[in-house]
């Protein structure tokens, strides 16, 4: 079959489609977004009637995927690493229910925090949920792991995590496809109580999961994704996980390695292979992108064995993603650097687009806040967080999806009145609605601004779950109609918008203001598409 | 053979189109390719870069090691200088000289050009003007690709094929404008290197 030039994300999507996928569920989040986008744009997926719509958040996506697995079909759920926190309740319990149709959970980590608020390592979640992890080192493996992951999931009766990092997600290479597999037929679990986690059943299921651990180890031992490459210099053995393997090999001329290498791309760690490497070498170097998970396991608490080098002893930096140079340094190789960056080069941070409606919202808000003083704007995850930077300097918090509303409630409880929350439309429907209910129930003296651009902007303009219905949703949650306002954030409305915001800030109870104007990027794209159509 | 290329610019300037055109050409030429790019937050007017690696042998790392890039191809002059730690001693610096000024402390253009011209291996080209002459100011990124083309181990015809494939869906007129832009960029480099 033909070779395709695919991003790591796209390779996963194509592998899943070819591997018998029936439904993919996701919420957009860099660097995972392109997996769903690829399936949505795929003609093959359309012909196969694969379910492929965005979910309201990662938890609903995880649960829908589990439901599809319950019904016997193969499902995939995708999100960024912090999305796994949102989905964690369903994720951890899905390892106790087990699966019926194969279930792959793709968690895309972002070491170095290119587009994230932390660099947590998803492998820990899979480890304490006692399920296997597949961690591709390249785009071809990303394809193959998505293709093979369903089978592994069905064989072991657990969800399988497919863990990638930004660098692979957004890097392109040639990918060879395999034969397309048929989708599973609808079929119920053979045990009708398998998914009923009443304590008595959960205890039974948990023992079963524990009993499966040796089988998972055997799968890792015989996996072709885990390979031992011998080397003559046994002073140092190297364990390289996932993408780190590439950075290692980059430093060996013509791929010739002096040291023995164990390449790990499937977990649980293959016990025998790891022990073999340890026994034949004087010391080990552990290369893994993200947290030092393997390194900690190898060292143990007391660190009594042979020297183990990695992120914990300073051989590698404790944080941030790896690269060929960092690995070269850890191997004691000389680094050939280019020239230094000249002083004339200035930082160029990201900023809100020219013409973006969020800009007008913050210009309006800043003017009113001059009267109250700074330090009272709780914001959220989205483009509008960029208003924390100059020239706006408006935003005082950005923590997790939905936190703007609930943090404002807590700050107001402490006496910071008025407190203001600024949240986007997609983030609001993702995790803001329950917080707004809290605010309604206590009539919290906060002003919630839902800056509605009718899209999920930061990730490139995916559908937002409640476009055109925010007013009704707020009404339904119980916001008083006298303090529920829609405004249009345009320069010409500045005076009027300032007046409305000022009035609502003065009100000693809950107000919701919804500035509505389409995202300038999706607007431009829509106009262009319309123009092309009329031609 | 290997070509390790850093593509540089500002979010929205079209460096991913350059990468896509080279990628399509490289695949047709049966080369191995790895191309790492930036999505997400930085695309909002921040500095963006793409590591593009071509080779007749399998490529290990998605990232180019420091000091190993054969070429920095930048669609913006200040951004060209940001990646100098990656450029090898004999590498080429090919850059557009039209600044994209979206920050309050953007330096004087003269100071930037002085740095660029201190490199013996540099091509500094007014891609925006040349693109306008070729028919569309929006093709300046393709002018830059043309200007860099003499330093790529890919036949020029393959790059032209890449352009046809990339813009084919958008109509014959746009294909021709971009082919003209590509040629104009190449001609500039051949006259000025």
XYZ file of C-alpha atoms in Angstrom:
728
model
C 0.000 0.000 0.000
C 1.076 3.623 -0.527
C 3.381 5.551 1.783
C 1.849 8.682 3.323
C 3.548 11.778 4.733
C 1.849 12.126 8.131
C 2.170 13.978 11.415
C 2.467 11.655 14.419
C -1.117 12.622 15.291
C -2.290 11.808 11.776
C -0.444 8.494 11.802
C -2.370 7.522 14.944
C -5.641 8.494 13.283
C -4.880 6.522 10.108
C -3.696 3.523 12.147
C -6.918 3.527 14.143
C -9.085 3.815 11.017
C -7.223 0.932 9.371
C -7.336 -1.069 12.625
C -11.140 -1.301 12.741
C -12.116 1.910 14.544
C -15.862 2.540 14.937
C -15.803 5.774 16.943
C -13.362 8.462 18.039
C -14.160 10.889 20.864
C -12.106 13.915 21.843
C -11.912 17.458 23.114
C -9.399 19.720 21.320
C -6.086 20.290 23.072
C -2.582 20.921 21.756
C -0.802 18.642 20.826
C -3.616 16.082 20.386
C -6.118 18.036 18.246
C -5.000 16.823 14.810
C -5.940 13.192 15.557
C -9.685 13.916 15.543
C -9.290 16.523 12.777
C -7.662 13.928 10.538
C -10.470 11.410 11.088
C -13.051 14.149 10.487
C -11.384 15.023 7.186
C -10.859 11.422 6.091
C -12.941 10.188 3.170
C -12.284 6.621 4.260
C -13.701 7.384 7.721
C -16.768 8.889 6.085
C -17.296 5.817 3.933
C -16.899 3.581 6.987
C -19.407 5.735 8.968
C -16.942 6.181 11.826
C -18.348 8.364 14.620
C -16.145 11.445 14.829
C -17.658 14.490 16.546
C -16.078 16.580 19.303
C -17.260 15.984 22.853
C -18.041 18.699 25.425
C -14.978 17.719 27.461
C -12.466 14.916 27.968
C -14.563 13.134 30.591
C -17.620 12.915 28.349
C -15.335 11.773 25.522
C -13.766 9.038 27.666
C -17.186 7.826 28.802
C -18.647 7.769 25.295
C -15.635 5.759 24.115
C -16.144 3.335 27.012
C -19.802 3.021 26.020
C -18.804 2.120 22.480
C -16.384 -0.457 23.869
C -19.204 -1.856 26.048
C -21.237 -2.360 22.876
C -18.416 -4.428 21.442
C -16.908 -1.955 18.981
C -13.436 -0.453 18.785
C -13.144 3.064 20.143
C -10.449 5.703 20.594
C -10.419 8.721 22.888
C -7.881 11.546 22.484
C -6.836 14.491 24.595
C -3.840 16.394 25.835
C -2.189 15.364 29.112
C -4.167 17.798 31.297
C -7.318 16.518 29.610
C -6.535 13.180 31.198
C -6.992 14.886 34.586
C -10.518 15.812 33.522
C -11.172 12.296 32.238
C -9.390 10.610 35.153
C -12.490 9.382 36.982
C -13.691 7.509 33.930
C -10.161 6.531 32.882
C -9.110 4.904 36.146
C -12.412 3.073 36.535
C -12.322 1.854 32.943
C -9.356 -0.290 33.919
C -11.620 -1.909 36.568
C -14.569 -2.445 34.239
C -12.269 -3.664 31.519
C -13.355 -3.462 27.901
C -15.472 -5.373 25.431
C -14.473 -3.780 22.113
C -10.852 -2.587 22.024
C -10.296 0.819 23.625
C -7.271 3.066 23.060
C -6.757 6.167 25.184
C -4.401 8.639 23.498
C -2.816 11.096 25.901
C -0.524 13.681 24.313
C 2.026 15.069 26.748
C 3.680 18.448 26.362
C 7.140 18.404 27.986
C 8.653 21.914 27.923
C 5.075 23.267 28.097
C 4.940 24.600 24.540
C 1.171 25.110 24.880
C 0.319 23.937 28.404
C 0.252 24.887 32.046
C 2.282 21.879 33.246
C 4.334 18.978 31.876
C 2.807 16.063 33.772
C 3.662 12.617 32.447
C 0.628 10.530 31.504
C 2.492 7.255 31.947
C 1.965 7.518 35.717
C -1.791 7.365 35.228
C -1.527 4.164 33.224
C 0.927 2.714 35.733
C -1.350 3.164 38.726
C -4.357 2.082 36.664
C -2.363 -1.102 35.918
C -2.809 -0.990 32.148
C -0.299 -1.234 29.278
C 1.233 1.795 27.593
C 2.365 2.064 24.003
C 4.852 4.888 23.420
C 5.926 5.289 19.773
C 9.413 6.502 18.865
C 8.397 7.521 15.355
C 5.422 8.083 13.041
C 5.508 4.523 11.668
C 5.263 3.089 15.167
C 2.502 5.579 15.987
C 0.534 4.120 13.083
C 1.296 0.523 14.022
C 0.489 1.018 17.695
C -2.919 2.494 16.970
C -3.514 -0.349 14.524
C -2.373 -3.048 16.961
C -3.592 -1.398 20.191
C -7.215 -2.508 19.726
C -6.162 -6.135 19.501
C -3.963 -5.814 22.602
C -6.827 -4.152 24.476
C -9.257 -6.918 23.566
C -6.748 -9.662 24.364
C -5.948 -8.267 27.837
C -9.487 -6.961 28.487
C -8.240 -3.474 29.498
C -7.971 -0.046 27.876
C -4.528 0.618 26.403
C -2.837 3.996 26.718
C -1.085 5.404 23.659
C 1.264 8.064 24.983
C 2.899 10.601 22.710
C 4.654 13.917 23.213
C 4.404 17.211 21.312
C 7.489 16.564 19.232
C 6.112 13.378 17.691
C 2.529 14.662 17.506
C 3.637 17.579 15.332
C 6.388 16.014 13.298
C 5.857 14.542 9.853
C 7.418 11.481 8.240
C 6.595 8.736 5.755
C 4.221 6.030 6.991
C 3.549 2.625 5.429
C -0.038 1.417 5.855
C -1.325 -2.073 6.601
C -4.424 -3.954 5.420
C -7.688 -2.338 6.511
C -9.470 -4.386 9.177
C -13.227 -4.741 9.440
C -15.060 -3.067 12.305
C -16.402 -5.269 15.108
C -20.074 -6.247 15.075
C -22.271 -4.883 17.844
C -22.079 -7.427 20.691
C -22.739 -7.135 24.415
C -20.211 -8.194 27.079
C -20.465 -11.923 27.868
C -20.790 -11.034 31.576
C -23.761 -8.631 31.914
C -22.301 -7.271 35.180
C -18.809 -6.569 33.898
C -19.387 -2.816 33.790
C -21.370 -2.590 37.055
C -18.831 -1.332 39.589
C -20.797 -2.062 42.730
C -18.214 -2.759 45.439
C -18.722 -6.536 45.388
C -18.246 -6.655 41.613
C -15.477 -4.054 41.592
C -13.505 -6.145 44.103
C -13.822 -9.162 41.825
C -12.868 -7.133 38.737
C -9.898 -5.584 40.527
C -8.536 -9.025 41.478
C -8.960 -10.031 37.848
C -7.015 -6.921 36.752
C -4.248 -7.768 39.234
C -4.246 -11.342 37.950
C -3.724 -10.029 34.396
C -0.455 -8.281 35.261
C 1.827 -11.257 34.393
C 0.115 -11.491 30.978
C 0.783 -7.799 30.379
C 4.433 -8.368 31.263
C 4.619 -11.282 28.797
C 3.137 -9.053 26.077
C 5.859 -6.474 26.769
C 8.628 -9.114 26.787
C 7.653 -10.436 23.384
C 6.624 -7.088 21.889
C 8.506 -6.128 18.741
C 8.318 -2.516 19.954
C 10.766 -3.341 22.784
C 14.149 -4.216 21.345
C 17.617 -4.950 22.669
C 20.532 -3.740 20.570
C 23.830 -5.151 21.743
C 27.003 -3.098 22.134
C 30.554 -3.985 23.157
C 31.131 -1.286 25.800
C 29.392 -2.681 28.887
C 30.524 0.115 31.194
C 27.243 1.817 30.378
C 23.908 0.429 29.244
C 21.212 2.765 27.939
C 17.452 2.458 28.366
C 15.775 4.738 25.823
C 11.992 5.158 25.949
C 9.869 6.296 23.021
C 11.156 9.372 21.228
C 14.318 9.480 23.361
C 15.604 6.554 21.303
C 15.865 8.850 18.252
C 17.880 11.454 20.126
C 20.237 8.691 21.237
C 20.690 7.246 17.742
C 21.190 10.729 16.266
C 24.464 10.872 18.184
C 25.851 7.586 16.880
C 27.501 7.921 13.491
C 25.817 5.634 10.938
C 23.674 4.178 13.708
C 26.601 2.274 15.269
C 26.197 2.154 19.028
C 29.123 1.319 21.305
C 26.869 0.720 24.344
C 24.100 -1.863 24.731
C 20.670 -0.263 24.301
C 17.234 -1.348 25.440
C 14.570 0.517 23.482
C 11.312 0.634 25.437
C 8.095 1.436 23.611
C 5.655 -0.871 25.404
C 4.916 -1.032 29.135
C 4.723 -2.494 31.760
C 8.528 -2.520 31.646
C 9.659 -5.903 30.298
C 11.150 -7.311 33.459
C 13.504 -9.878 31.989
C 14.961 -7.554 29.355
C 15.574 -4.794 31.898
C 17.209 -7.242 34.319
C 19.432 -8.646 31.539
C 20.717 -5.183 30.639
C 21.322 -4.333 34.288
C 23.225 -7.554 34.892
C 25.593 -7.159 31.962
C 26.429 -3.447 32.453
C 28.333 -1.545 35.141
C 25.958 1.397 35.111
C 22.815 2.561 33.316
C 21.655 5.784 31.651
C 17.887 6.269 31.434
C 16.554 8.470 28.625
C 12.840 9.255 28.768
C 10.860 12.314 27.662
C 8.786 13.654 30.537
C 9.220 12.649 34.177
C 11.888 10.180 35.401
C 9.416 7.307 35.772
C 11.604 4.427 34.604
C 14.567 5.978 36.390
C 12.717 6.038 39.721
C 11.623 2.433 39.248
C 15.195 1.368 38.496
C 16.715 3.239 41.437
C 14.152 2.359 44.053
C 13.903 4.438 47.191
C 17.305 3.534 48.653
C 19.308 3.519 45.404
C 21.446 0.601 46.569
C 22.412 -1.008 43.269
C 24.662 -0.011 40.382
C 24.826 3.673 39.406
C 21.711 4.781 37.509
C 22.041 8.084 35.624
C 19.309 10.296 34.278
C 17.196 13.243 35.311
C 17.459 12.575 39.048
C 21.245 12.834 39.404
C 21.665 15.833 37.093
C 23.060 13.872 34.123
C 19.998 15.198 32.268
C 17.928 18.295 33.120
C 15.119 17.522 35.574
C 12.519 19.323 33.440
C 11.811 20.024 29.779
C 11.898 17.840 26.695
C 15.026 16.022 25.599
C 16.873 16.776 22.372
C 19.957 15.376 20.594
C 22.298 17.855 22.306
C 21.133 17.104 25.831
C 21.583 13.402 25.166
C 25.039 13.963 23.626
C 26.103 15.777 26.770
C 24.817 12.913 28.938
C 26.919 10.515 26.845
C 29.987 12.715 27.396
C 30.201 13.723 23.728
C 31.390 17.137 22.548
C 28.663 19.437 21.223
C 29.251 21.496 18.135
C 27.359 24.739 18.688
C 26.603 27.369 16.099
C 26.800 31.079 16.849
C 25.101 32.719 19.780
C 21.844 34.567 19.260
C 22.801 38.238 18.733
C 21.475 40.814 21.179
C 19.447 42.506 18.476
C 16.974 39.592 18.577
C 14.006 40.384 20.848
C 11.365 38.067 22.296
C 8.217 37.717 20.250
C 5.506 36.313 22.519
C 2.157 35.201 21.077
C -0.626 37.786 21.188
C -4.328 38.180 20.453
C -5.005 38.596 16.715
C -5.643 42.092 15.353
C -9.406 42.521 15.135
C -10.126 39.821 17.748
C -13.233 40.422 19.855
C -11.405 39.443 23.055
C -9.294 42.602 22.596
C -12.381 44.811 22.829
C -13.644 42.864 25.843
C -10.438 43.582 27.752
C -10.327 47.213 26.647
C -13.867 47.654 28.000
C -13.142 45.722 31.189
C -9.820 47.445 31.896
C -11.488 50.826 31.777
C -14.054 49.863 34.429
C -11.441 48.126 36.589
C -9.423 51.352 36.856
C -12.072 52.357 39.384
C -11.618 49.183 41.477
C -7.904 48.481 41.229
C -6.101 45.484 39.786
C -5.827 41.867 40.922
C -9.439 40.733 40.587
C -9.686 39.097 37.145
C -9.799 35.294 37.170
C -9.408 33.853 33.722
C -9.285 30.504 32.074
C -7.742 28.346 29.351
C -7.974 29.886 25.884
C -6.774 32.690 23.612
C -8.038 35.310 26.060
C -5.406 34.179 28.595
C -3.007 36.160 26.391
C -4.557 39.281 27.964
C -2.245 38.513 30.889
C 0.548 39.938 28.684
C 1.075 43.565 27.589
C -0.630 45.712 26.456
C -3.625 44.471 28.485
C -2.034 43.076 31.687
C -5.596 42.261 32.726
C -5.609 38.648 33.800
C -4.604 37.416 37.256
C -5.209 33.673 36.988
C -5.153 30.797 34.512
C -5.183 27.383 36.185
C -7.466 24.768 34.689
C -10.567 24.533 32.514
C -13.434 26.300 34.290
C -11.430 27.590 37.253
C -12.153 31.248 36.449
C -15.705 31.107 37.790
C -15.036 29.014 40.870
C -11.855 30.872 41.845
C -13.785 34.135 41.577
C -16.394 32.666 43.939
C -13.725 31.747 46.500
C -11.999 35.133 46.226
C -15.334 36.915 46.665
C -16.027 34.720 49.715
C -12.735 36.018 51.095
C -13.890 39.609 50.550
C -12.480 40.477 47.119
C -15.631 42.126 45.798
C -16.343 42.447 42.963
C -14.403 39.526 41.520
C -14.495 39.054 37.764
C -14.308 35.853 35.767
C -13.388 35.808 32.065
C -13.998 32.515 30.285
C -14.489 31.494 26.650
C -17.587 29.823 25.262
C -15.985 26.422 24.705
C -14.259 26.415 28.096
C -17.565 27.412 29.693
C -19.411 24.414 28.279
C -16.393 22.182 28.979
C -16.209 22.856 32.729
C -17.722 26.238 33.571
C -21.424 25.400 33.797
C -21.222 23.501 37.082
C -19.221 26.345 38.618
C -21.845 28.826 37.442
C -24.482 26.730 39.240
C -22.456 27.145 42.441
C -22.452 30.902 41.837
C -26.224 30.937 41.204
C -26.957 28.919 44.339
C -25.195 31.391 46.612
C -25.793 34.480 44.426
C -22.047 35.095 44.572
C -21.035 38.762 44.092
C -19.073 38.047 40.940
C -19.353 39.096 37.298
C -18.847 36.280 34.831
C -17.860 37.374 31.317
C -18.324 34.572 28.809
C -16.349 35.908 25.849
C -18.156 34.065 23.061
C -16.344 33.760 19.728
C -18.412 30.717 18.730
C -15.424 28.418 18.428
C -12.566 26.684 20.223
C -10.074 29.311 19.118
C -6.665 28.504 20.556
C -6.575 25.025 19.058
C -7.456 26.296 15.590
C -11.222 26.747 15.458
C -13.048 23.511 16.270
C -16.801 23.436 16.890
C -17.850 24.824 20.245
C -20.457 22.785 22.087
C -23.088 25.491 22.655
C -22.726 28.026 19.855
C -25.841 30.216 19.761
C -27.285 28.792 22.991
C -25.223 30.358 25.772
C -27.942 32.786 26.854
C -30.496 29.997 27.244
C -27.996 27.795 29.082
C -27.232 30.556 31.613
C -30.944 31.203 32.018
C -31.551 27.495 32.559
C -28.817 27.302 35.193
C -30.692 30.049 37.021
C -28.933 33.355 36.304
C -31.424 36.166 36.970
C -32.588 37.724 33.650
C -31.956 41.279 34.977
C -28.276 40.459 35.267
C -27.787 38.376 32.147
C -26.577 40.628 29.312
C -25.402 40.130 25.745
C -23.061 42.744 24.289
C -21.179 43.105 21.005
C -17.473 43.761 21.561
C -16.725 46.377 18.910
C -14.917 49.707 19.208
C -18.059 51.627 18.327
C -19.858 50.041 21.306
C -17.086 50.844 23.771
C -18.981 53.481 25.788
C -22.112 51.373 26.081
C -20.214 48.189 26.959
C -18.245 50.009 29.636
C -21.520 51.245 31.115
C -23.019 47.737 31.200
C -19.902 46.178 32.731
C -19.758 48.986 35.331
C -23.405 48.438 36.306
C -22.954 44.709 36.703
C -19.760 45.089 38.725
C -21.648 47.444 41.040
C -24.406 44.850 41.552
C -23.802 42.828 44.748
C -24.804 39.504 43.295
C -24.159 37.253 40.306
C -24.059 38.815 36.817
C -23.276 37.172 33.530
C -22.218 39.221 30.497
C -21.858 37.486 27.150
C -19.806 39.483 24.610
C -20.581 37.837 21.267
C -18.481 38.204 18.126
C -17.184 35.485 15.820
C -13.483 34.552 16.021
C -11.582 36.629 13.451
C -9.787 33.497 12.185
C -12.904 31.379 11.621
C -14.621 34.472 10.166
C -11.828 34.915 7.593
C -11.884 31.215 6.750
C -15.671 31.218 6.340
C -15.590 34.260 4.046
C -12.860 32.692 1.942
C -14.809 29.427 1.622
C -17.961 31.340 0.651
C -16.016 33.287 -1.953
C -14.533 30.080 -3.408
C -17.979 28.517 -3.561
C -19.555 31.453 -5.374
C -16.706 31.387 -7.943
C 23.270 13.384 1.182
C 21.467 15.310 3.867
C 19.770 18.710 4.083
C 18.993 19.944 7.581
C 16.878 23.073 7.340
C 15.480 25.443 9.956
C 12.421 27.294 8.662
C 11.729 30.441 10.646
C 9.100 33.143 10.783
C 6.155 34.523 12.688
C 2.909 32.595 13.227
C 0.697 33.045 10.172
C 3.507 33.889 7.695
C 3.228 30.586 5.871
C 6.379 28.671 6.776
C 4.320 25.478 6.949
C 3.438 25.907 3.256
C 7.150 26.064 2.453
C 7.686 22.925 4.516
C 4.784 21.177 2.763
C 6.099 22.054 -0.714
C 9.587 20.739 0.114
C 8.056 17.691 1.799
C 5.997 16.755 -1.258
C 9.028 17.209 -3.504
C 11.231 15.124 -1.213
C 8.762 12.244 -1.084
C 8.588 12.198 -4.913
C 12.373 12.092 -4.953
C 12.329 9.030 -2.642
C 14.142 10.850 0.144
C 13.635 10.215 3.839
C 12.042 13.187 5.567
C 11.262 14.346 9.080
C 9.627 17.683 9.621
C 8.811 19.010 13.047
C 6.514 22.016 13.312
C 4.866 24.275 15.883
C 1.115 24.269 16.428
C -0.926 25.845 19.187
C -0.205 28.909 21.236
C 2.835 30.272 19.363
C 0.848 30.437 16.151
C -0.856 33.530 17.578
C 1.734 35.991 16.259
C 4.662 34.463 18.139
C 7.955 33.214 16.725
C 7.578 29.856 14.988
C 10.081 27.459 13.552
C 10.107 24.148 11.754
C 12.931 21.635 11.626
C 12.991 20.002 8.208
C 15.371 17.122 7.576
C 15.958 15.384 4.264
C 18.316 12.488 3.683
C 18.902 9.496 1.449
C 19.405 7.469 4.663
C 16.900 6.943 7.515
C 16.732 9.963 9.862
C 16.849 9.432 13.627
C 15.872 12.653 15.391
C 12.910 14.882 14.550
C 15.008 17.796 15.841
C 18.200 19.081 14.233
C 21.127 19.136 16.665
C 22.745 22.509 17.342
C 25.458 23.516 14.904
C 24.271 21.013 12.280
C 21.754 22.934 10.149
C 22.824 23.399 6.529
C 20.342 26.182 5.959
C 18.248 28.706 7.846
C 15.361 29.794 5.671
C 13.529 32.720 7.255
C 10.583 34.713 5.990
C 11.411 37.508 8.480
C 14.814 39.129 9.112
C 14.942 39.188 12.930
C 13.656 35.595 13.090
C 16.546 34.507 10.836
C 18.966 35.377 13.632
C 17.071 33.595 16.418
C 18.238 30.164 15.247
C 21.945 30.877 14.679
C 22.962 28.332 17.352
C 21.660 25.671 14.960
C 23.573 26.812 11.864
C 26.697 24.881 10.898
C 29.940 26.674 10.066
C 29.421 26.349 6.313
C 25.641 26.741 6.483
C 23.639 29.332 4.542
C 21.391 32.026 5.916
C 18.598 32.833 3.462
C 16.174 35.475 4.630
C 13.485 37.893 3.634
C 14.362 41.479 4.601
C 10.814 42.764 5.122
C 10.251 43.008 8.873
C 7.080 41.764 10.589
C 6.760 44.273 13.399
C 4.211 43.199 16.018
C 6.196 43.913 19.187
C 6.892 47.235 20.905
C 10.671 46.777 21.077
C 11.332 45.667 17.508
C 14.952 46.626 16.738
C 16.081 48.917 13.924
C 16.168 47.138 10.562
C 19.701 48.445 9.898
C 21.000 46.670 13.012
C 19.384 43.408 11.930
C 20.685 43.641 8.355
C 24.181 44.421 9.635
C 24.156 41.127 11.539
C 22.830 39.195 8.569
C 25.402 40.698 6.218
C 28.225 39.772 8.567
C 27.757 36.184 7.350
C 29.715 35.322 4.214
C 27.030 32.745 3.336
C 23.912 34.874 3.253
C 21.124 35.708 0.830
C 19.047 38.743 1.866
C 16.084 39.221 -0.412
C 13.124 41.583 -0.541
C 10.658 38.755 -1.049
C 7.555 40.890 -0.594
C 8.446 43.199 -3.495
C 9.489 40.297 -5.712
C 6.251 38.472 -4.867
C 4.227 41.534 -5.837
C 6.054 41.671 -9.158
C 5.286 37.980 -9.680
C 1.596 38.643 -9.194
C 0.665 38.273 -5.536
C 2.159 39.704 -2.360
C 0.916 36.588 -0.578
C 3.449 34.443 -2.425
C 6.451 35.891 -0.599
C 6.943 32.624 1.253
C 7.228 30.795 -2.070
C 9.730 33.438 -3.295
C 11.757 32.490 -0.216
C 11.512 28.811 -1.091
C 12.808 29.651 -4.563
C 15.645 31.678 -3.069
C 16.647 28.690 -0.937
C 16.209 26.126 -3.709
C 19.832 26.209 -4.992
C 20.906 24.929 -1.564
C 18.556 21.920 -1.589
C 19.516 18.559 -3.046
C 16.191 18.339 -4.813
C 15.803 18.996 -8.554
C 14.033 22.305 -9.186
C 11.360 20.540 -11.274
C 10.390 18.497 -8.224
C 9.802 21.680 -6.243
C 7.633 22.928 -9.097
C 5.674 19.673 -8.904
C 5.319 20.238 -5.159
C 3.856 23.714 -5.793
C 1.412 22.285 -8.355
C 0.283 19.637 -5.872
C 0.025 22.106 -2.992
C -1.986 24.792 -4.803
C -3.647 22.602 -7.444
C -6.987 22.539 -5.682
C -7.089 26.342 -5.536
C -6.976 26.869 -9.289
C -4.570 27.275 -12.198
C -4.052 31.014 -11.632
C -2.701 30.575 -8.117
C -0.461 27.717 -9.278
C 1.063 29.935 -11.971
C 1.561 32.882 -9.621
C 3.382 30.651 -7.190
C 5.495 29.013 -9.906
C 6.531 32.511 -11.024
C 7.310 33.440 -7.421
C 9.405 30.291 -7.031
C 11.405 31.032 -10.185
C 11.903 34.699 -9.253
C 13.324 33.700 -5.868
C 15.696 31.211 -7.450
C 16.881 33.730 -10.056
C 17.674 36.230 -7.303
C 19.900 33.773 -5.454
C 21.681 32.627 -8.591
C 22.524 36.256 -9.405
C 23.549 37.216 -5.890
C 25.302 34.261 -4.276
